[in-house]
PDB file of C-alpha atoms and ligand atoms in Angstrom:
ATOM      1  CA  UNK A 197       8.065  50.457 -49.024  1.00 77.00           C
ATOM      2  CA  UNK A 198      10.683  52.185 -47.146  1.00 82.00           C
ATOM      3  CA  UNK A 199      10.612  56.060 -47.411  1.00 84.00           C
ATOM      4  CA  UNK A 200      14.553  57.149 -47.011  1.00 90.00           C
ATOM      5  CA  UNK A 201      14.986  60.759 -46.304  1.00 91.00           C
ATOM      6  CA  UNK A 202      17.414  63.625 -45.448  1.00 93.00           C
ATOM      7  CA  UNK A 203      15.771  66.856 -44.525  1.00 93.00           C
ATOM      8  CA  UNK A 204      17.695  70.573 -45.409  1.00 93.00           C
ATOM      9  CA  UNK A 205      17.357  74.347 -44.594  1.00 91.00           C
ATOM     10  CA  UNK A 206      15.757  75.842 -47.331  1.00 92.00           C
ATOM     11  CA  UNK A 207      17.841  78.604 -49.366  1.00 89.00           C
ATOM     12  CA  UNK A 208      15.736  79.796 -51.964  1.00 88.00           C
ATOM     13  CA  UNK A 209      19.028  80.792 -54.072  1.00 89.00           C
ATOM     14  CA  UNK A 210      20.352  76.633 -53.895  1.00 89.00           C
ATOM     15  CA  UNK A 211      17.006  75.434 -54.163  1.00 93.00           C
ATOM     16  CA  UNK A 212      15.503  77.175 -57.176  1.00 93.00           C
ATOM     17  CA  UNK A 213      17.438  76.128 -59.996  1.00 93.00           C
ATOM     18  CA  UNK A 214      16.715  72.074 -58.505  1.00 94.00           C
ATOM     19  CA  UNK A 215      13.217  72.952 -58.724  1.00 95.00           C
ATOM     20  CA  UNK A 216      13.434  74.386 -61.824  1.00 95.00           C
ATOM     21  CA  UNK A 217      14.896  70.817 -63.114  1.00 94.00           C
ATOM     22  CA  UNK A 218      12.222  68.975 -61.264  1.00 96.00           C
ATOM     23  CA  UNK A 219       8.324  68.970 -62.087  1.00 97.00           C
ATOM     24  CA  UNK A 220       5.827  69.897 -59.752  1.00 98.00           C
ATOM     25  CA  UNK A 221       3.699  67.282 -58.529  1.00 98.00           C
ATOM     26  CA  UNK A 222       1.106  69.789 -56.274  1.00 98.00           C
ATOM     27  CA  UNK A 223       0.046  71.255 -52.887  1.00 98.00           C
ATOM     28  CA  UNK A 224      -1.173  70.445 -50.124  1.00 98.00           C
ATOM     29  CA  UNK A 225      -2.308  71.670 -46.267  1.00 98.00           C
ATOM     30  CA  UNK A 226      -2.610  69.277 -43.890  1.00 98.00           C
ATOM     31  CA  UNK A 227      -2.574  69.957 -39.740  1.00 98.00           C
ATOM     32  CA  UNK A 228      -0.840  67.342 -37.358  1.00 98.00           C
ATOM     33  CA  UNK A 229      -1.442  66.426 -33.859  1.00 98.00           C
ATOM     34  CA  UNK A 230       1.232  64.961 -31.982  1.00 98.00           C
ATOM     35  CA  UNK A 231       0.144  62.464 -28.622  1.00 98.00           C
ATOM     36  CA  UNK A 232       2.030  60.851 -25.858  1.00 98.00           C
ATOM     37  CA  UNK A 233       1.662  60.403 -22.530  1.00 98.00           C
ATOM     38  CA  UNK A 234       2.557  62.230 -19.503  1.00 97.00           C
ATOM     39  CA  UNK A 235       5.656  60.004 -19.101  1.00 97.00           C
ATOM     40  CA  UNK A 236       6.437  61.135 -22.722  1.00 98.00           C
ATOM     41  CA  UNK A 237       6.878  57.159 -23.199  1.00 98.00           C
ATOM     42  CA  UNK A 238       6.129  57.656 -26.582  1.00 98.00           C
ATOM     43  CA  UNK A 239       8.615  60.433 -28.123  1.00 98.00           C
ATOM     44  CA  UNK A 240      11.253  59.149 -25.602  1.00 97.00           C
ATOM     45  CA  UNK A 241      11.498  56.124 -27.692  1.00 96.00           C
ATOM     46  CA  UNK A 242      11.563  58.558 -30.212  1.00 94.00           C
ATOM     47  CA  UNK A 243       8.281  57.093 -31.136  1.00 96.00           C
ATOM     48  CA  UNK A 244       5.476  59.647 -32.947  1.00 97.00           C
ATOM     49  CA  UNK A 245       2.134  59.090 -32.698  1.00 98.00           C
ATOM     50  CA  UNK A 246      -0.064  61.512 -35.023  1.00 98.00           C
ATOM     51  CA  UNK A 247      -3.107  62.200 -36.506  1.00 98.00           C
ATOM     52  CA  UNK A 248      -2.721  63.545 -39.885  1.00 98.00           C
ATOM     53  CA  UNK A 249      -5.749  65.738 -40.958  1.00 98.00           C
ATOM     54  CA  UNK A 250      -7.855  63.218 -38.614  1.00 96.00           C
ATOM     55  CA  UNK A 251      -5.526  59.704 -40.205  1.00 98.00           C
ATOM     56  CA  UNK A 252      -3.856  57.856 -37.422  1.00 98.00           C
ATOM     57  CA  UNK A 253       0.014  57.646 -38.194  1.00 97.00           C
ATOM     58  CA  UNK A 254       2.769  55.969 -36.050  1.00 97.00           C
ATOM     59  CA  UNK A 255       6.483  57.048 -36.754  1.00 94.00           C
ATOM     60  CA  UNK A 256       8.770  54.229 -35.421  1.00 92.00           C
ATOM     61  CA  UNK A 257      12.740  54.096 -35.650  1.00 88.00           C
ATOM     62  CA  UNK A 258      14.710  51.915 -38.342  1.00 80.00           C
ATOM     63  CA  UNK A 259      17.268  52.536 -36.075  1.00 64.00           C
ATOM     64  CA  UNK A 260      18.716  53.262 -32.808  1.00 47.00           C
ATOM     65  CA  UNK A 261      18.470  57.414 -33.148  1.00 42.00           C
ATOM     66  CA  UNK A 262      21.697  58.321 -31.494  1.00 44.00           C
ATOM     67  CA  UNK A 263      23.405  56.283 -34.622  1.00 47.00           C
ATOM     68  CA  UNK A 264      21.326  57.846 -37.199  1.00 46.00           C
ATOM     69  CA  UNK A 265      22.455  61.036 -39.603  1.00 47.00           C
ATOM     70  CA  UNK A 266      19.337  60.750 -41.358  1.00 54.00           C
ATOM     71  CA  UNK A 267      15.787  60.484 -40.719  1.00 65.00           C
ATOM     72  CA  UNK A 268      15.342  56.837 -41.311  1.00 79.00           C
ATOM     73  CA  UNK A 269      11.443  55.793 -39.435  1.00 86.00           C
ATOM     74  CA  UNK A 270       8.934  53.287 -40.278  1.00 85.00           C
ATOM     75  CA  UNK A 271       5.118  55.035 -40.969  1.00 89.00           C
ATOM     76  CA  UNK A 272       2.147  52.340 -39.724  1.00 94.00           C
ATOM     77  CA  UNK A 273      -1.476  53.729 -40.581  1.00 96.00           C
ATOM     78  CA  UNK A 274      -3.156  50.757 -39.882  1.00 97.00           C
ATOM     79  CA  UNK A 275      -5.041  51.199 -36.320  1.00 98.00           C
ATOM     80  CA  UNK A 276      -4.341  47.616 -35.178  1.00 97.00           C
ATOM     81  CA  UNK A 277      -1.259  47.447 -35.495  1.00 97.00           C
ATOM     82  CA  UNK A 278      -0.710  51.124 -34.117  1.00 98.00           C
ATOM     83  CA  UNK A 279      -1.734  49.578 -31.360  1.00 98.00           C
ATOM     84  CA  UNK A 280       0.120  46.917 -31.235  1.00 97.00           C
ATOM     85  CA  UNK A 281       3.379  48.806 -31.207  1.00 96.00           C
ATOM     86  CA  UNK A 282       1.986  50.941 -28.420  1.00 97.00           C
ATOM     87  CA  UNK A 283       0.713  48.525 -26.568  1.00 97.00           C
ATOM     88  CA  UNK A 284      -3.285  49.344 -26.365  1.00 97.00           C
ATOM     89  CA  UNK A 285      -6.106  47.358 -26.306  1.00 96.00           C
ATOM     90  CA  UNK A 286      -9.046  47.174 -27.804  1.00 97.00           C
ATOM     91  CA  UNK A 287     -11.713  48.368 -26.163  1.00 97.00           C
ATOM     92  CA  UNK A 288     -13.112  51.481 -27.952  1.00 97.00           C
ATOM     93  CA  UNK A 289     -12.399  53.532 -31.191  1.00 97.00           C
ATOM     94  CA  UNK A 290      -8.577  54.266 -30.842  1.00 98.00           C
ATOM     95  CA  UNK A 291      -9.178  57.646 -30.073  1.00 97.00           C
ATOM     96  CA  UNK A 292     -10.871  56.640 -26.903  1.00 98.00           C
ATOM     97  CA  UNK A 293      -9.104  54.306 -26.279  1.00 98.00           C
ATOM     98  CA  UNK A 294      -5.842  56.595 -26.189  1.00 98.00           C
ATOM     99  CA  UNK A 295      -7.762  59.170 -24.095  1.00 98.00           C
ATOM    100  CA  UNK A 296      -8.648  56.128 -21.566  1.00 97.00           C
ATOM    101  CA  UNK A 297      -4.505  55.294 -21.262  1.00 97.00           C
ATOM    102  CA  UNK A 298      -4.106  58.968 -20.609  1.00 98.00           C
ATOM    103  CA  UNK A 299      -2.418  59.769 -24.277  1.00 98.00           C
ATOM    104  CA  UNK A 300      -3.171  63.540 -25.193  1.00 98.00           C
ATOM    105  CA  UNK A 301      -2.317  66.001 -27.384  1.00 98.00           C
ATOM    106  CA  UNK A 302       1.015  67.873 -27.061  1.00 97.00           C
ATOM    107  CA  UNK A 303       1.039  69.682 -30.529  1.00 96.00           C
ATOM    108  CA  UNK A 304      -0.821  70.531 -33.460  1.00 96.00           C
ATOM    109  CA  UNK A 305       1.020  71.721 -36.810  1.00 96.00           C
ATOM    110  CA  UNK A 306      -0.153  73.295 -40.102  1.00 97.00           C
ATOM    111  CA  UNK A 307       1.584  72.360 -42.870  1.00 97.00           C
ATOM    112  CA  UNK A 308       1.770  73.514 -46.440  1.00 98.00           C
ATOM    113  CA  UNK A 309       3.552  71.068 -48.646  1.00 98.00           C
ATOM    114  CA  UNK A 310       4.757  71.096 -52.086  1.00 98.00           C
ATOM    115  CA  UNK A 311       5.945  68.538 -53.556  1.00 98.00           C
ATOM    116  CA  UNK A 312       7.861  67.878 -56.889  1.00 98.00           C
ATOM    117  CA  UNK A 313      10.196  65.148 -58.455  1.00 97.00           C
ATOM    118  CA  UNK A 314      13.619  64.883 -59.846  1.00 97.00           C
ATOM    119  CA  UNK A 315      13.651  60.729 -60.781  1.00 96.00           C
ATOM    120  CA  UNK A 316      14.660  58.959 -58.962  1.00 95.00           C
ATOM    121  CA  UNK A 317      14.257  61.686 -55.785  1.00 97.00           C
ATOM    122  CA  UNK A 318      11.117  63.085 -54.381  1.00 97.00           C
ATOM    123  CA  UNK A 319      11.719  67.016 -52.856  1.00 98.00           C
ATOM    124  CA  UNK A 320       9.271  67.972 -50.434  1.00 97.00           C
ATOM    125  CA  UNK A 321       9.089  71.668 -49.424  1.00 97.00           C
ATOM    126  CA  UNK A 322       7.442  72.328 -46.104  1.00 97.00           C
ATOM    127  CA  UNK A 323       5.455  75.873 -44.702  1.00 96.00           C
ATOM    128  CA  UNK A 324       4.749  76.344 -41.894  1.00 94.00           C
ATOM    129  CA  UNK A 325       2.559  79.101 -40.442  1.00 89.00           C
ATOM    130  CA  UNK A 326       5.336  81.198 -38.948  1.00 88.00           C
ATOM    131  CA  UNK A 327       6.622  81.053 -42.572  1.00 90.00           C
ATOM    132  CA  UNK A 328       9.923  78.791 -42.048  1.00 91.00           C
ATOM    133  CA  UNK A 329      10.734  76.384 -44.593  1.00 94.00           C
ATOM    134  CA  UNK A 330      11.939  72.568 -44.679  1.00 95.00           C
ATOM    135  CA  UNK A 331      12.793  70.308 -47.389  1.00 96.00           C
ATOM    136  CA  UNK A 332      13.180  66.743 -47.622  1.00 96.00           C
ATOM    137  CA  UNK A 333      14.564  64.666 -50.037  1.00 96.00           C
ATOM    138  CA  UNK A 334      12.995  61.208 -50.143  1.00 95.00           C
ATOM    139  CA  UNK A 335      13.860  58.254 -51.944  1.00 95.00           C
ATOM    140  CA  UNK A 336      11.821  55.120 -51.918  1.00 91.00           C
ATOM    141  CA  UNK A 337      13.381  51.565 -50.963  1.00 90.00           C
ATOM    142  CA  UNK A 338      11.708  47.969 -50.736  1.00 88.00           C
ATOM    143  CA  UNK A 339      14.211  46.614 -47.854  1.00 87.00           C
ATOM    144  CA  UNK A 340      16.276  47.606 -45.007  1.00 84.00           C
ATOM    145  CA  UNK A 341      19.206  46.344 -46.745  1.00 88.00           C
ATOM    146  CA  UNK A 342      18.759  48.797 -49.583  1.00 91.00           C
ATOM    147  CA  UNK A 343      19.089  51.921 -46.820  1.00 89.00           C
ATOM    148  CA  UNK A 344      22.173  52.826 -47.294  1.00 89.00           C
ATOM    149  CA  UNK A 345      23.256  52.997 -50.456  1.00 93.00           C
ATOM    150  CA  UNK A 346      19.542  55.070 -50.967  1.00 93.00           C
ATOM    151  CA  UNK A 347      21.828  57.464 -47.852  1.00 91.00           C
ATOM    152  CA  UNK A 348      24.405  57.297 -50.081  1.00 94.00           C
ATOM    153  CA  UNK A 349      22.139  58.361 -53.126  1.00 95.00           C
ATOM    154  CA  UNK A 350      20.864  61.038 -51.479  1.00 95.00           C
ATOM    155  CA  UNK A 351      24.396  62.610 -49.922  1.00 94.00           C
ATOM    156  CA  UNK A 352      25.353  62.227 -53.781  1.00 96.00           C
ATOM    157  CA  UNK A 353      22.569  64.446 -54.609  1.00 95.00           C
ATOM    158  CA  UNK A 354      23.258  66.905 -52.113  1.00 95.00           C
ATOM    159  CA  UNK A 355      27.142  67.296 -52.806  1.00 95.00           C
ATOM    160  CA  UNK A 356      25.800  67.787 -56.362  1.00 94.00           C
ATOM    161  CA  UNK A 357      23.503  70.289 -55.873  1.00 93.00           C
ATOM    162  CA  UNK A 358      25.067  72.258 -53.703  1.00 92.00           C
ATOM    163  CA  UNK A 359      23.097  71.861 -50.152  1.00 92.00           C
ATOM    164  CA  UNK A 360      24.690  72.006 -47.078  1.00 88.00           C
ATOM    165  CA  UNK A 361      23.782  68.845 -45.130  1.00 85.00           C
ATOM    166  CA  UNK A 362      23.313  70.752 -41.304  1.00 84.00           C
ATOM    167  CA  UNK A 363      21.585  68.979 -38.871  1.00 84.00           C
ATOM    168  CA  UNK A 364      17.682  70.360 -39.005  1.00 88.00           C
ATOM    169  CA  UNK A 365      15.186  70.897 -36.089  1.00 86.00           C
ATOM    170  CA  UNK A 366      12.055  69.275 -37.020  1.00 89.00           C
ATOM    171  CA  UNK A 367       8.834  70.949 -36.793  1.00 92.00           C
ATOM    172  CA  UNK A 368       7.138  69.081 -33.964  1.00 95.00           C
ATOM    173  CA  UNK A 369      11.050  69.210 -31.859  1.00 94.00           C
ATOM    174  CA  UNK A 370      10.852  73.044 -32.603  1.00 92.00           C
ATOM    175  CA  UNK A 371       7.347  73.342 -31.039  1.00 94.00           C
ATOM    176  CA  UNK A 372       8.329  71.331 -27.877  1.00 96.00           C
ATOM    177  CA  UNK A 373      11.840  73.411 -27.855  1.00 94.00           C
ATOM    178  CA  UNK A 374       9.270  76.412 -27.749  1.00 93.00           C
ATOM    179  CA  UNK A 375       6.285  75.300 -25.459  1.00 94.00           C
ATOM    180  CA  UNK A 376       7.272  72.735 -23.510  1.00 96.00           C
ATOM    181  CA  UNK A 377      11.200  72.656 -21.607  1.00 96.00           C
ATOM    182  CA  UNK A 378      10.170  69.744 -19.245  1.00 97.00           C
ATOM    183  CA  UNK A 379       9.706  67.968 -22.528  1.00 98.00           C
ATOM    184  CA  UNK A 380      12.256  68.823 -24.251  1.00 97.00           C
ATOM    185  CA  UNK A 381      14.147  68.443 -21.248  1.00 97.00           C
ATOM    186  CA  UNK A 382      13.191  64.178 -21.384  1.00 97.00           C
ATOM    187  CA  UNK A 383      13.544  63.753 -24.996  1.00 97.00           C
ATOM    188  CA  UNK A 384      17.373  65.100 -24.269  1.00 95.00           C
ATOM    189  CA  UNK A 385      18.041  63.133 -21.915  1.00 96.00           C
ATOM    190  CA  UNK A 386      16.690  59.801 -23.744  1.00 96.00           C
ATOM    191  CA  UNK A 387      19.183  61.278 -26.221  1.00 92.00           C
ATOM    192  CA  UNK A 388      16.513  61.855 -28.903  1.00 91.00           C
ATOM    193  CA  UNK A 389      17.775  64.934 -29.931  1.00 90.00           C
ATOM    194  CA  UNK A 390      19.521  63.201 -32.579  1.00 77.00           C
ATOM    195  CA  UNK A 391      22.589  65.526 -33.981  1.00 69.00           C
ATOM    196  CA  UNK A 392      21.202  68.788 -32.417  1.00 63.00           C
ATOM    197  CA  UNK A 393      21.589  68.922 -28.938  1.00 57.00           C
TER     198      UNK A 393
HETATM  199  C1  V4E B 404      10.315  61.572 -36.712  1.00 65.27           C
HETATM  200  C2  V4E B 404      10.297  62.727 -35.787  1.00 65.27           C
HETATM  201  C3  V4E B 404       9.175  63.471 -35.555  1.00 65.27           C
HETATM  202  C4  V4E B 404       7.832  63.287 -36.144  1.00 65.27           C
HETATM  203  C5  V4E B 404       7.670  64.292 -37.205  1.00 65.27           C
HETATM  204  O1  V4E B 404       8.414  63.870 -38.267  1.00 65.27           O
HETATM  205  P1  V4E B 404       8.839  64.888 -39.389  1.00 65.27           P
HETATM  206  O2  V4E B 404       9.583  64.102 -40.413  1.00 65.27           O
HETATM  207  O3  V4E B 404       9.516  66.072 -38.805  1.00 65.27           O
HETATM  208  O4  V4E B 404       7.447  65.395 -39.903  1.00 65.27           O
HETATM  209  P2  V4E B 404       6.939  65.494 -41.362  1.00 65.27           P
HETATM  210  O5  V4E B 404       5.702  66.341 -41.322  1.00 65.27           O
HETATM  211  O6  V4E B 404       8.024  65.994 -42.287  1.00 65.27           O
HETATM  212  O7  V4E B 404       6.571  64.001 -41.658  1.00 65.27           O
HETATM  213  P3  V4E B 404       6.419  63.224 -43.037  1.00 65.27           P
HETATM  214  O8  V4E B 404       5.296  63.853 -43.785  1.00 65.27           O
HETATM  215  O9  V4E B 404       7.751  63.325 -43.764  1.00 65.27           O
HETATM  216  O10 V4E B 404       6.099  61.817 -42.598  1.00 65.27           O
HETATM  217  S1  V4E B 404       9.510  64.709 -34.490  1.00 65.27           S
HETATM  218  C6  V4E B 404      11.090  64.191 -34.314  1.00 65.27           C
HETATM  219  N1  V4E B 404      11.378  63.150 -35.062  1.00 65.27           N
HETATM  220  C7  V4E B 404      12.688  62.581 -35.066  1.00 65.27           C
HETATM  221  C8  V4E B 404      13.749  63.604 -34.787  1.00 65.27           C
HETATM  222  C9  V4E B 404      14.702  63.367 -33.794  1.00 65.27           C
HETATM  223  N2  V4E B 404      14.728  62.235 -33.103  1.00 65.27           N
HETATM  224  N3  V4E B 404      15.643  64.316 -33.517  1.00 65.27           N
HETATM  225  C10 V4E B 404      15.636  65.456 -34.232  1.00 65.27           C
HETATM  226  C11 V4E B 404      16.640  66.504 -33.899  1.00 65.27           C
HETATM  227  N4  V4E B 404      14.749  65.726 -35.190  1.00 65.27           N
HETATM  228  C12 V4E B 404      13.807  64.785 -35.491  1.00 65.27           C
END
């Protein structure tokens, strides 16, 4: 499955009465840490290596970011073929492995999450420890051919409800905005920064 979705800026006044049509599916915390290497050869790719509450995740592009208006990235969990994609061998657990090829830590992120549906849509809403908030609207496809008219789906839902459609800094961009220029610096001049900067 294909997870298609459009973050916003949330405005409580817009977004309650959606939530108030949707049911809430629960809550949860989780903390992410973000790796690459010192050549940022990872995020430069816009490629986003994490480890979800301890879970290895790899975010990889559908397609080429500078042509994308939505967030459109393929999620591996499996540790092989993580490292496939990155290109690491086996030698170790992955974690050592990574350490070994110099990959470290650049951020760590708390999350709280709700989460509640609207059929066929899934709204996140995103905490984060400094108190901003992020939504998402996801919708689930089986193919890459069924991406855009999910797009169109979701622009649909936003016209109809009233959401502005602004480009939004994610949370891990925000943090390396924040702590780290000569990152942020690289991932703007791979042209990353997809519809921000
Ligand atoms: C894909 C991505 C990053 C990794 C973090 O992804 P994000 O969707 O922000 O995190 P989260 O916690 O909502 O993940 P989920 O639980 O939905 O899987 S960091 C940056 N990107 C891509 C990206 C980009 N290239 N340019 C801009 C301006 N923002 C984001």
């Amino acid at each position: 499955m294909i997870e298609v979705e459009q973050k916003f800026v949330v405005d409580d006044a817009t977004l309650s009465p959606v939530l108030q049509a949707a049911s809430f599916i629960g809550e949860r915390r989780f903390t992410d840490t973000y790796f690459d290497d010192p050549c940022y050869s990872l995020t430069t790719k816009d490629i986003w290596l994490r480890a979800r509450d301890g879970k290895w995740e790899l975010k990889l592009p559908l397609r080429n970011a500078a042509q994308q208006s939505d967030d459109q990235y393929d999620e591996l969990t499996d540790e092989d073929m993580i490292r496939e994609k990155i290109s690491l061998p086996k030698n170790n657990s992955l974690s050592e492995d990574l350490a070994a090829a110099c990959f470290a830590p650049f951020c760590t992120i708390t999350t709280v999450r709700k989460k509640y549906s609207l059929p066929p849509f899934v709204i996140d809403v995103d905490t984060l420890d400094s108190g901003r908030k992020i939504g998402e609207v996801e919708l689930m496809v089986n193919t890459e051919a069924e991406i855009p008219k999910a797009v169109s789906r979701i622009k649909r839902f936003f016209e109809q409800h009233k959401i502005p459609l602004a480009p939004v800094r994610g949370k891990a961009i925000e943090y390396i905005q924040m702590h780290n220029p000569a990152h942020y610096a690289a991932l703007r001049q791979a042209g990353v920064l997809r519809n921000i900067d």
